[in-house]
């Protein structure tokens, strides 16, 4: 069929199928028309006519130039000519629509040929309005461009992958890190950059994350282009197509090397600190549990949190038994309301932020003891207590020692007083003893002589009493000398009678053998007196106190005594006795079982020292409820030792005078008068001075063969006088007299000087002066 047949002679479609063709054309959304060789529209569908806003009848027969306008035709005319020449044309161009403005149109010119002659009869034109598509594409391109600009300027690596995990896009940071060009991205295998130690883990985590179709995070080490391993943390999320299908993933990675390094260093530091904390905890635990004091940790309301081993052992409690319990409702204070209230007050005060301290009398291991308890707060950042630390220290022995020290200080003060009194008594006794001695020697009546010697013995007992007072006051120097124990005890009978009172019977069994021992007689008397007083206190209802001496020989069978002869002095009572634990400690210094204020704990230790001083020892035999016997062992003095006789034992001896000048310096006029008169009667040329200053003046007037000076004087002391005299005459002989026995002080003042202790008799003065003058002759 030719073109004329298909379109009719006048270019019209045959009536029998025109309606069908027109319906199909009108149903198409695109613009459809046909122009003949003369560029006149011969057919158009409804969409075409509506596009131009004209009825279809006004479009048909109109030329393309007329319909489109000169400008639009100028752009399309050449293409139409080529189509009429037989070349199919496709192009996209903009069109200025009268109402809709500038539109994007996609146009196709398809030549229509005569099937027989192949002559081009016209052109079928199909036009599609792609304005919205172009706008969307433009927006997409702009969005992609913006994304690329943003991605390339981002400091983090970014990428887009396909389902095959190949990178579809990477940003500049990615290229810089990997050292790639964009051309190499398609062949790039990102797994090759993973650290070998992280490879298996990371690939497994990546596959697991992708399978969830949810965002996921990975962290691993990757090799940078310079060979350095860097820690990267990546966040990936799935991307989907228009129909919701998975098309790949988009991700970003951050270099977290510094943070990771800091994290690892922090972990190492935490591990080190944890180890140090564990070590510190061990050290604290070691100190906490080995401390001798009881220590506990409490909450601010006074509930036990922890208690050290010392406290748990002393209280017999376990950690489980104390946890969470109130301190004042637990041992050791729960059974003592007063102690419990005191503990509660300590805790309440500490809970207010102050350190509280008090002494509590509590029982530990069944024994009552004095404890110094303190509670201290541990403050938090805001200054409020978060814990309380409690401590308790047994101060029983300390308080006992302090009490003993106070008693000793009292005794020292008393001793200073008694020492001063004893010194004055010695001055008085010097005159009494000297006077009685002269009377006894000059009186011819035997009866009066006996009276005088008895009075002299009494005066000498008074002298021994002052010596005891001086020893008590720690002023008298101990002098170990041959001493007869039996006679010493015998002479103490009057004193013991007064001390013990009538309620205690006294028994004496004294050995008749006159065997001297090495002891300080004054200290021995004090020891006997101390033991007698202890025995009296142990017999409050009365009893029997016995004194026995026995001569014995030790021959290799005693661990405490060397072989030899000893005198055993036994002092036994029928009192309360002592338990073994008291006997074991009885000789310890400061140990006492007496009430506070009634004992210093020094008595028995002093007794033991007296025995040991003589080369012996002391022992205790005691049975509770039956009594106590203390045995003192004194070593026998050498065979040639001489015992000083008493006044009644001494005879009168007349010795020729040796002559010489003596300067007597003493502040006591009675003592000075006795010394001066005695020396004058003995044939000495005597001058006197009443104090140190006058004595120095007298000495400067005329020297003396011997200077007799009182050691203790007001103003210039005897030591100062001796120093001045010796500075003028180093060879000057000096004899000190004193109511004290200051041997060490005298040696410092005048090393070669001798001492005559007050009180003394004329013979003792004569002996001392003769000995001093004889040393000059020698």
XYZ file of C-alpha atoms in Angstrom:
778
model
C 0.000 0.000 0.000
C 1.400 3.419 -0.905
C 1.370 6.585 1.027
C -1.674 7.787 -0.885
C -3.554 4.705 0.109
C -2.555 4.941 3.751
C -3.381 8.611 4.168
C -5.868 9.073 1.367
C -5.629 11.361 -1.614
C -6.069 14.377 0.580
C -3.763 13.052 3.309
C -6.624 11.818 5.470
C -6.763 8.492 7.181
C -9.465 6.187 5.804
C -12.598 6.450 7.862
C -12.791 2.785 8.575
C -9.657 2.840 11.000
C -9.105 6.508 11.841
C -10.993 6.331 15.127
C -8.885 3.388 16.259
C -5.595 5.070 15.340
C -6.610 8.353 16.896
C -7.623 6.668 20.153
C -4.304 4.962 20.412
C -2.385 8.174 19.690
C -4.420 10.202 22.142
C -3.735 7.653 24.884
C 0.011 8.161 24.598
C 1.580 10.513 27.218
C 4.196 11.903 24.857
C 3.604 14.458 22.094
C 3.030 12.759 18.692
C 2.651 14.431 15.265
C 3.375 13.985 11.542
C 4.650 16.705 9.178
C 4.755 16.345 5.414
C 7.512 17.294 3.097
C 6.249 20.848 3.211
C 6.714 20.909 6.996
C 2.967 21.145 7.611
C 1.378 19.243 10.453
C -0.875 16.560 9.027
C -1.524 14.673 12.276
C -1.155 15.273 16.015
C -2.457 13.594 19.111
C -4.359 15.259 21.901
C -1.252 15.735 24.056
C 0.465 17.645 21.241
C -2.526 19.985 20.712
C -2.915 20.556 24.457
C 0.818 21.300 24.813
C 0.418 24.249 22.485
C -2.983 25.191 23.889
C -4.832 24.882 20.592
C -7.598 22.726 19.243
C -6.361 19.954 17.041
C -8.038 21.492 14.001
C -6.002 24.680 14.395
C -2.761 22.729 14.469
C -3.271 20.619 11.342
C -2.126 22.361 8.167
C 0.042 24.822 10.104
C 3.760 24.840 9.333
C 6.320 24.056 11.983
C 7.762 27.587 11.765
C 4.335 29.028 12.368
C 3.611 26.798 15.361
C 6.998 26.867 17.052
C 8.061 30.364 16.327
C 11.185 31.610 14.634
C 13.637 31.000 17.510
C 12.535 27.431 18.246
C 12.323 26.594 14.549
C 15.814 27.937 13.947
C 17.191 25.326 16.357
C 15.111 22.493 14.946
C 14.819 23.318 11.235
C 18.210 21.869 10.246
C 17.478 18.661 12.071
C 14.072 18.407 10.379
C 15.697 18.911 7.008
C 18.073 16.043 7.702
C 15.130 13.882 8.746
C 13.264 14.750 5.489
C 16.463 13.742 3.756
C 16.064 10.329 5.310
C 18.240 10.573 8.471
C 16.654 9.769 11.786
C 17.323 12.479 14.393
C 17.299 12.449 18.165
C 18.043 15.474 20.254
C 17.278 17.205 23.521
C 16.618 20.908 23.622
C 14.913 23.515 25.704
C 11.654 25.112 24.660
C 10.151 28.375 25.899
C 6.552 27.520 26.646
C 4.171 30.429 26.785
C 2.684 29.325 30.098
C 5.069 26.834 31.653
C 8.229 28.634 30.849
C 11.481 26.945 29.847
C 11.009 23.219 29.391
C 13.415 20.382 28.674
C 12.173 18.369 25.701
C 13.577 15.188 24.257
C 12.650 14.925 20.541
C 12.978 12.186 17.921
C 12.489 12.761 14.140
C 11.693 9.504 12.280
C 11.493 9.711 8.436
C 8.438 7.957 6.836
C 9.159 6.423 3.384
C 7.022 5.163 0.581
C 7.322 1.395 0.810
C 7.584 1.095 -2.933
C 9.666 3.999 -3.996
C 11.374 4.554 -0.613
C 10.745 8.218 -1.076
C 10.478 10.199 2.193
C 6.875 11.238 2.518
C 7.246 13.108 5.839
C 8.530 12.891 9.382
C 6.878 11.385 12.454
C 7.831 13.465 15.492
C 7.786 12.137 19.069
C 8.374 14.689 21.828
C 8.809 13.821 25.557
C 8.710 16.439 28.303
C 11.704 15.505 30.498
C 11.789 18.729 32.457
C 11.191 17.039 35.820
C 13.679 14.294 35.022
C 16.284 16.844 34.040
C 15.613 18.791 37.241
C 16.031 15.595 39.253
C 19.168 14.651 37.356
C 20.555 18.126 37.828
C 19.763 17.979 41.533
C 21.375 14.562 41.709
C 24.457 15.805 39.928
C 24.633 18.818 42.177
C 24.128 16.583 45.224
C 26.837 14.225 44.060
C 29.123 17.148 43.401
C 28.442 18.528 46.835
C 29.008 15.094 48.361
C 32.308 14.770 46.539
C 33.398 18.209 47.642
C 32.394 17.484 51.217
C 33.875 13.999 51.152
C 37.145 15.183 49.639
C 37.474 17.970 52.144
C 36.612 15.717 55.101
C 39.581 14.773 57.327
C 38.279 11.216 57.603
C 38.366 8.461 55.041
C 35.060 7.818 53.243
C 34.020 5.242 50.677
C 31.068 3.706 48.841
C 31.086 -0.004 47.943
C 29.095 -2.266 45.701
C 27.733 -5.634 46.665
C 30.980 -7.235 45.512
C 32.755 -5.088 48.171
C 34.699 -3.160 45.545
C 35.060 0.548 46.132
C 32.772 2.558 43.902
C 33.933 5.820 45.415
C 36.654 6.898 47.844
C 37.498 10.396 48.992
C 40.846 12.152 48.903
C 41.638 11.240 52.519
C 41.227 7.569 51.614
C 43.527 7.955 48.613
C 46.102 9.803 50.684
C 46.096 7.164 53.452
C 46.363 4.241 51.032
C 48.696 6.024 48.609
C 46.375 5.300 45.629
C 45.234 7.166 42.540
C 41.597 7.175 41.504
C 42.444 4.917 38.616
C 43.754 2.302 41.052
C 40.669 2.283 43.230
C 38.854 -0.256 41.056
C 41.575 -2.870 41.582
C 42.234 -1.952 45.216
C 41.731 -4.743 47.799
C 41.228 -3.102 51.181
C 41.801 -6.346 53.102
C 45.465 -6.298 52.063
C 46.005 -3.303 54.356
C 44.835 -5.056 57.537
C 47.393 -5.939 60.221
C 48.013 -9.722 60.268
C 47.116 -9.947 63.956
C 43.745 -8.268 63.308
C 42.891 -9.848 59.930
C 40.806 -12.857 61.015
C 38.926 -10.938 63.666
C 38.190 -7.946 61.459
C 36.995 -9.934 58.434
C 34.708 -12.008 60.645
C 33.318 -8.901 62.352
C 32.843 -7.202 58.950
C 30.858 -10.119 57.529
C 28.757 -10.308 60.676
C 28.056 -6.573 60.553
C 27.072 -6.624 56.874
C 24.692 -9.506 57.471
C 22.720 -7.503 60.030
C 21.857 -4.785 57.439
C 22.372 -2.350 60.300
C 25.132 0.187 60.975
C 28.202 -1.463 62.506
C 31.587 -0.384 63.814
C 34.995 -1.990 63.323
C 38.370 -1.220 64.856
C 41.746 -2.535 63.714
C 45.247 -1.605 62.572
C 45.822 -0.698 58.900
C 49.061 -0.003 57.060
C 49.412 3.565 55.890
C 51.187 4.372 52.627
C 54.394 5.175 54.572
C 54.404 1.737 56.212
C 53.144 2.862 59.611
C 50.423 0.887 61.305
C 47.547 3.097 62.333
C 44.492 2.296 64.392
C 41.289 3.068 62.421
C 37.742 2.988 63.721
C 35.202 2.616 60.866
C 31.445 3.042 60.823
C 29.566 1.390 57.939
C 25.903 1.408 57.049
C 24.001 -0.354 54.224
C 22.668 1.593 51.211
C 19.589 0.583 49.298
C 18.285 1.083 45.726
C 14.962 2.649 44.637
C 13.149 -0.614 45.209
C 14.697 -1.179 48.626
C 17.230 -3.690 47.435
C 20.736 -3.717 48.983
C 23.209 -2.173 46.562
C 26.262 -1.829 48.810
C 27.644 0.019 51.817
C 28.870 3.472 52.663
C 31.457 3.991 55.363
C 33.837 6.351 57.080
C 37.009 5.664 59.064
C 38.705 7.743 61.750
C 42.365 7.562 62.712
C 42.239 6.768 66.446
C 45.900 5.864 66.874
C 46.579 8.550 69.462
C 43.402 7.726 71.321
C 44.184 4.014 71.101
C 47.727 4.625 72.262
C 46.362 6.678 75.116
C 43.859 3.925 75.829
C 46.592 1.296 75.833
C 48.790 3.509 78.007
C 45.809 4.112 80.264
C 45.191 0.380 80.450
C 48.859 -0.203 81.218
C 48.772 2.566 83.811
C 45.576 1.168 85.276
C 47.130 -2.286 85.320
C 50.218 -0.856 87.010
C 48.091 1.118 89.436
C 45.952 -1.938 90.050
C 49.076 -3.948 90.773
C 50.335 -1.151 93.017
C 46.925 -0.993 94.653
C 47.048 -4.726 95.257
C 50.577 -4.404 96.637
C 49.508 -1.412 98.709
C 46.528 -3.367 99.963
C 48.857 -6.216 100.900
C 51.198 -3.808 102.677
C 48.268 -2.170 104.439
C 46.888 -5.570 105.356
C 50.288 -6.641 106.684
C 50.566 -3.488 108.806
C 46.883 -3.604 109.749
C 46.954 -7.221 110.888
C 50.405 -7.197 112.510
C 49.874 -4.016 114.521
C 50.041 -4.651 118.247
C 47.170 -2.247 118.856
C 43.548 -3.130 118.232
C 42.416 -1.310 115.073
C 38.996 -1.252 113.446
C 37.234 0.499 110.567
C 33.695 1.722 111.167
C 30.944 3.516 109.296
C 30.000 6.997 110.572
C 27.098 5.475 112.505
C 29.491 3.224 114.440
C 29.035 -0.095 112.636
C 32.085 -2.317 112.285
C 33.346 -2.709 108.724
C 36.651 -4.378 109.473
C 38.864 -5.280 112.417
C 42.531 -6.258 112.469
C 43.800 -9.660 113.546
C 45.091 -8.400 116.897
C 41.629 -7.163 117.843
C 39.871 -10.276 116.548
C 42.232 -12.549 118.462
C 41.987 -10.558 121.691
C 38.202 -10.368 121.502
C 37.727 -13.898 120.165
C 35.624 -12.705 117.216
C 35.592 -13.461 113.492
C 35.151 -10.993 110.639
C 31.682 -12.384 109.992
C 30.639 -11.837 113.596
C 31.538 -8.151 113.620
C 30.449 -7.043 110.141
C 27.672 -4.459 110.345
C 27.348 -4.623 114.135
C 27.309 -1.491 116.296
C 30.567 -1.107 118.209
C 28.934 -0.418 121.583
C 26.801 -3.553 121.254
C 29.801 -5.850 120.770
C 32.609 -7.116 123.005
C 34.554 -5.900 124.823
C 32.216 -3.100 125.955
C 28.802 -4.762 125.637
C 29.034 -6.236 129.159
C 30.058 -2.924 130.739
C 27.394 -0.199 130.389
C 29.824 2.540 131.392
C 32.424 1.457 128.825
C 29.700 1.025 126.195
C 28.419 4.563 126.731
C 31.971 5.918 126.610
C 32.558 4.098 123.312
C 29.330 5.508 121.898
C 30.318 9.058 122.872
C 33.692 8.623 121.163
C 32.029 7.469 117.938
C 29.430 10.248 117.958
C 32.137 12.870 118.448
C 34.269 11.404 115.636
C 31.198 11.314 113.353
C 31.043 15.095 113.806
C 34.578 15.386 112.391
C 36.669 15.542 115.562
C 39.196 13.083 116.970
C 37.958 11.623 120.246
C 40.025 9.835 122.894
C 39.340 8.238 126.255
C 40.654 5.546 128.582
C 38.447 2.481 128.946
C 38.734 -0.343 131.430
C 37.831 -3.428 129.384
C 38.365 -7.174 129.522
C 40.376 -8.990 126.854
C 41.095 -12.713 127.057
C 39.402 -12.738 130.438
C 41.688 -10.091 131.972
C 40.744 -6.503 132.768
C 43.128 -3.919 131.397
C 43.261 -0.185 130.820
C 43.116 0.742 127.139
C 43.603 4.124 125.523
C 40.837 4.198 122.900
C 40.650 6.762 120.112
C 38.309 7.249 117.166
C 39.419 9.392 114.224
C 37.314 10.457 111.208
C 38.377 9.853 107.598
C 36.989 12.832 105.689
C 35.612 12.779 102.167
C 36.055 15.500 99.486
C 33.235 17.533 101.010
C 34.812 17.411 104.452
C 32.290 15.033 105.995
C 33.379 11.738 107.602
C 33.075 8.693 105.355
C 34.815 6.251 107.690
C 35.875 6.119 111.317
C 39.148 4.519 112.408
C 39.184 3.179 115.939
C 42.297 2.226 117.894
C 42.759 0.760 121.338
C 46.146 0.332 123.001
C 46.796 -1.488 126.256
C 48.330 1.128 128.538
C 48.045 -0.837 131.759
C 51.808 -1.182 132.212
C 52.408 2.364 130.984
C 49.959 3.811 133.465
C 51.488 1.625 136.162
C 54.955 2.850 135.253
C 53.720 6.443 135.207
C 52.162 5.962 138.616
C 55.384 4.400 139.835
C 57.295 7.334 138.383
C 55.014 9.718 140.240
C 55.562 7.708 143.392
C 59.305 7.753 142.761
C 59.186 11.503 142.258
C 57.314 11.821 145.533
C 59.916 9.624 147.154
C 62.672 11.716 145.616
C 61.108 14.897 146.962
C 60.712 13.223 150.332
C 64.282 12.009 150.064
C 65.538 15.527 149.447
C 63.682 16.647 152.547
C 65.011 13.786 154.648
C 68.478 14.341 153.247
C 68.442 17.934 154.447
C 67.150 16.867 157.855
C 69.780 14.125 158.081
C 72.517 16.627 157.296
C 71.406 18.884 160.143
C 71.140 15.884 162.455
C 74.672 14.870 161.575
C 75.895 18.291 162.646
C 74.038 17.913 165.959
C 75.186 14.331 166.404
C 78.768 15.345 165.755
C 78.634 17.582 168.819
C 76.739 14.947 170.855
C 78.975 12.047 169.848
C 82.115 14.129 170.302
C 81.020 15.380 173.714
C 79.960 11.942 174.982
C 83.190 10.488 173.694
C 85.236 13.039 175.635
C 83.154 12.453 178.783
C 83.589 8.697 178.493
C 87.342 9.107 178.204
C 87.808 11.656 180.996
C 85.345 10.316 183.533
C 86.998 7.956 186.013
C 83.819 6.671 187.629
C 83.061 3.288 185.948
C 79.342 3.758 186.395
C 79.373 7.169 184.730
C 81.643 5.802 182.019
C 79.066 3.068 181.325
C 76.291 5.663 181.124
C 78.354 7.768 178.756
C 79.183 4.804 176.522
C 75.532 3.687 176.429
C 74.553 7.214 175.440
C 77.334 7.173 172.863
C 76.022 3.888 171.393
C 72.546 5.435 171.188
C 73.983 8.493 169.476
C 75.765 6.246 166.990
C 72.488 4.423 166.314
C 71.065 7.858 165.602
C 73.981 8.394 163.252
C 73.116 5.139 161.495
C 69.517 6.306 161.252
C 70.627 9.506 159.549
C 72.788 7.382 157.264
C 69.665 5.409 156.378
C 67.851 8.648 155.667
C 70.715 9.768 153.445
C 70.714 6.451 151.614
C 66.951 6.734 151.270
C 67.397 10.182 149.727
C 70.092 8.829 147.334
C 72.629 11.250 148.841
C 74.751 8.799 150.824
C 77.244 6.892 148.690
C 77.098 3.129 149.188
C 80.119 1.759 151.050
C 80.602 -2.009 150.923
C 82.549 -3.040 154.000
C 82.884 -6.013 156.367
C 79.605 -6.202 158.262
C 78.264 -8.563 160.923
C 74.692 -9.479 159.968
C 73.635 -10.852 163.367
C 74.663 -7.812 165.434
C 73.157 -5.526 162.791
C 69.767 -7.270 163.141
C 70.142 -7.210 166.908
C 70.698 -3.449 166.867
C 67.575 -3.028 164.699
C 65.241 -4.601 167.274
C 63.964 -1.276 168.667
C 63.307 0.053 165.190
C 61.562 -3.164 164.099
C 59.443 -3.106 167.231
C 58.190 0.371 166.377
C 57.627 -0.422 162.687
C 55.842 -3.759 163.103
C 53.643 -2.832 166.046
C 52.324 -5.102 168.826
C 50.155 -7.315 166.585
C 53.108 -9.129 165.060
C 55.286 -11.466 167.102
C 58.987 -11.335 166.310
C 61.320 -14.309 166.513
C 65.099 -13.986 166.305
C 67.435 -16.952 165.717
C 70.756 -15.274 165.018
C 73.906 -17.316 164.468
C 76.468 -16.703 167.181
C 79.382 -17.034 164.737
C 80.824 -13.606 164.104
C 81.423 -14.075 160.376
C 81.639 -10.728 158.536
C 80.104 -10.324 155.067
C 80.736 -7.730 152.369
C 77.764 -5.356 152.432
C 76.804 -1.761 152.921
C 75.432 -1.787 156.479
C 73.042 1.068 155.836
C 71.640 -0.580 152.713
C 71.401 -3.893 154.548
C 69.394 -2.245 157.321
C 67.111 -0.659 154.691
C 66.654 -4.045 153.014
C 65.712 -5.695 156.327
C 63.359 -2.825 157.120
C 61.735 -3.092 153.678
C 61.179 -6.834 154.042
C 59.744 -6.320 157.522
C 57.268 -3.740 156.215
C 56.230 -6.055 153.340
C 55.687 -8.875 155.842
C 53.614 -6.593 158.077
C 51.385 -5.664 155.081
C 50.971 -9.375 154.260
C 49.692 -10.039 157.828
C 46.875 -7.492 158.346
C 45.378 -9.696 161.093
C 48.726 -10.224 162.800
C 51.179 -13.115 162.694
C 54.753 -14.160 163.283
C 57.813 -12.624 161.634
C 61.052 -14.552 162.079
C 64.665 -13.447 161.527
C 67.281 -16.184 161.176
C 70.941 -16.187 160.189
C 73.001 -19.258 159.319
C 76.592 -19.808 158.292
C 76.829 -22.134 155.258
C 79.332 -23.282 152.660
C 78.603 -23.607 148.903
C 80.650 -26.192 147.039
C 79.796 -26.352 143.329
C 76.125 -27.212 143.587
C 74.486 -23.793 143.291
C 74.014 -22.144 139.852
C 73.733 -18.630 141.351
C 76.463 -18.707 143.981
C 80.169 -19.166 143.577
C 81.918 -21.643 145.816
C 82.708 -20.265 149.242
C 81.282 -19.294 152.635
C 78.052 -17.328 152.975
C 75.738 -15.988 155.637
C 72.093 -16.788 154.912
C 69.594 -14.271 156.294
C 66.010 -15.618 156.275
C 63.039 -13.371 156.946
C 59.767 -15.318 157.013
C 56.155 -14.413 157.711
C 52.874 -16.262 158.181
C 50.953 -13.947 155.851
C 48.938 -14.352 152.653
C 51.792 -15.621 150.507
C 52.328 -15.038 146.800
C 51.192 -17.003 143.710
C 53.921 -18.363 141.379
C 53.420 -15.659 138.734
C 54.003 -12.950 141.350
C 57.052 -14.745 142.765
C 58.486 -14.924 139.248
C 58.350 -11.128 138.850
C 58.777 -9.986 142.446
C 62.382 -8.821 141.987
C 61.570 -6.882 138.760
C 61.975 -3.093 139.090
C 58.667 -1.237 139.431
C 56.670 -4.443 139.883
C 54.209 -4.205 142.751
C 50.944 -5.820 143.771
C 50.047 -3.063 146.191
C 47.297 -0.558 145.579
C 48.024 2.696 143.782
C 49.922 5.037 146.080
C 51.067 2.283 148.462
C 54.093 0.924 146.668
C 56.743 1.922 144.160
C 57.767 -1.556 143.053
C 61.372 -0.755 143.978
C 61.625 -2.419 147.425
C 62.340 -6.038 146.498
C 64.492 -5.043 143.537
C 66.601 -2.985 145.977
C 66.800 -5.961 148.353
C 67.964 -8.159 145.491
C 70.562 -5.521 144.545
C 71.969 -5.437 148.105
C 72.458 -9.204 148.071
C 74.018 -9.205 144.616
C 76.291 -6.326 145.638
C 77.827 -8.503 148.307
C 78.455 -11.351 145.855
C 75.342 -13.288 146.870
C 71.744 -13.522 145.741
C 68.128 -13.428 146.947
C 65.420 -16.085 146.739
C 61.713 -16.251 147.507
C 59.864 -19.260 148.909
C 56.139 -18.623 149.119
C 52.894 -20.568 149.311
C 49.562 -18.747 148.901
C 47.709 -18.724 152.204
C 50.704 -19.933 154.224
C 53.293 -17.195 154.064
C 56.529 -16.064 152.455
C 60.184 -16.550 153.295
C 62.866 -14.434 151.633
C 66.417 -15.695 151.880
C 69.356 -13.330 151.375
C 72.852 -14.736 150.789
C 75.893 -12.591 151.622
C 79.417 -13.655 150.714
C 81.892 -13.841 153.568
C 84.415 -11.030 153.726
C 88.141 -11.825 153.346
C 89.807 -13.258 156.428
C 91.851 -10.109 157.073
C 88.828 -7.798 156.941
C 88.248 -5.752 160.055
C 84.788 -4.883 161.345
C 84.328 -1.372 162.680
C 83.619 -1.700 166.424
C 80.834 0.077 168.204
C 81.497 2.692 170.848
C 81.035 0.207 173.673
C 83.561 -2.114 172.077
C 86.246 0.479 171.571
C 88.891 1.052 174.184
C 90.768 4.208 175.055
C 94.079 4.574 173.278
C 96.542 7.347 174.032
C 98.849 8.324 171.166
C 101.555 10.995 171.228
C 100.708 14.140 169.238
C 102.583 14.792 166.018
C 102.012 18.566 166.037
C 101.310 20.999 163.218
C 99.064 23.909 162.296
C 95.435 23.267 161.333
C 92.935 25.728 159.829
C 89.313 24.722 160.638
C 86.567 26.180 158.400
C 82.954 25.286 159.329
C 79.771 27.360 159.373
C 78.286 25.428 162.352
C 79.774 26.997 165.531
C 79.115 23.915 167.709
C 80.775 21.533 165.267
C 83.605 24.000 164.706
C 84.073 24.405 168.472
C 84.201 20.621 169.015
C 86.760 20.163 166.223
C 88.922 23.075 167.384
C 88.922 22.038 171.066
C 89.610 18.387 170.196
C 92.533 19.278 167.930
C 93.948 21.679 170.481
C 93.797 18.954 173.139
C 95.591 16.663 170.702
C 98.446 19.185 170.539
C 97.763 20.958 167.257
C 98.075 24.681 166.638
C 94.541 25.554 165.489
C 93.013 28.578 163.742
C 89.322 28.798 162.817
C 86.965 30.535 160.366
C 83.151 30.587 160.313
C 82.697 30.469 156.492
C 84.578 30.034 153.239
C 85.429 33.686 152.672
C 86.897 34.106 156.152
C 88.743 30.838 155.750
C 90.434 32.038 152.538
C 91.368 35.287 154.272
C 92.914 33.371 157.189
C 94.798 31.107 154.814
C 96.191 34.064 152.904
C 97.441 35.529 156.202
C 99.316 32.391 157.077
C 99.402 28.942 155.518
C 98.573 25.813 157.536
C 99.861 22.240 157.474
C 96.260 21.025 157.098
C 92.978 22.697 156.169
C 89.874 21.049 157.683
C 86.859 22.369 155.786
C 83.130 21.584 155.850
C 82.096 20.530 152.361
C 78.586 22.052 152.440
C 78.497 25.704 153.545
C 76.492 28.765 152.545
C 78.301 31.196 150.301
C 81.588 29.657 149.218
C 81.309 25.887 149.453
C 84.090 23.635 150.675
C 84.854 22.623 147.079
C 85.270 26.273 146.039
C 87.487 27.010 149.044
C 89.657 23.988 148.231
C 89.933 25.084 144.604
C 91.112 28.576 145.601
C 93.629 27.203 148.105
C 94.966 24.600 145.660
C 95.352 27.253 142.968
C 97.664 29.133 145.358
C 99.337 26.039 146.801
C 98.824 22.792 144.834
C 100.516 20.782 147.612
C 98.200 21.979 150.380
C 96.702 19.137 152.468
C 92.904 19.270 152.794
C 90.519 17.230 154.960
C 86.824 17.528 154.186
C 84.124 16.961 156.812
C 80.465 16.659 155.816
C 77.091 15.346 156.865
C 76.819 13.965 153.312
C 79.108 11.397 151.816
C 79.888 13.325 148.614
C 82.907 11.264 147.628
C 82.628 11.879 143.884
C 82.163 15.624 144.281
C 85.179 15.771 146.627
C 87.318 13.852 144.149
C 86.458 16.390 141.480
C 87.296 19.309 143.815
C 90.473 17.842 145.368
C 91.429 14.382 144.059
C 93.900 13.670 146.893
C 91.757 15.045 149.736
C 90.168 12.742 152.312
C 86.684 12.830 153.797
C 85.582 12.493 157.401
C 81.858 11.776 157.588
C 79.761 13.371 160.310
C 79.124 12.461 163.069
C 82.554 11.401 164.249
C 84.335 10.884 167.551
C 87.592 12.422 168.704
C 89.512 9.248 167.752
C 88.118 9.372 164.200
C 89.117 13.027 163.920
C 92.578 12.239 165.313
C 92.961 9.320 162.866
C 91.919 11.450 159.896
C 94.238 14.331 160.797
C 97.175 12.000 161.507
C 96.569 10.167 158.196
C 96.455 13.429 156.257
C 99.637 14.802 157.844
C 101.355 11.434 157.502
C 100.730 11.483 153.751
C 102.752 14.691 153.552
C 105.625 13.137 155.457
C 105.504 10.084 153.196
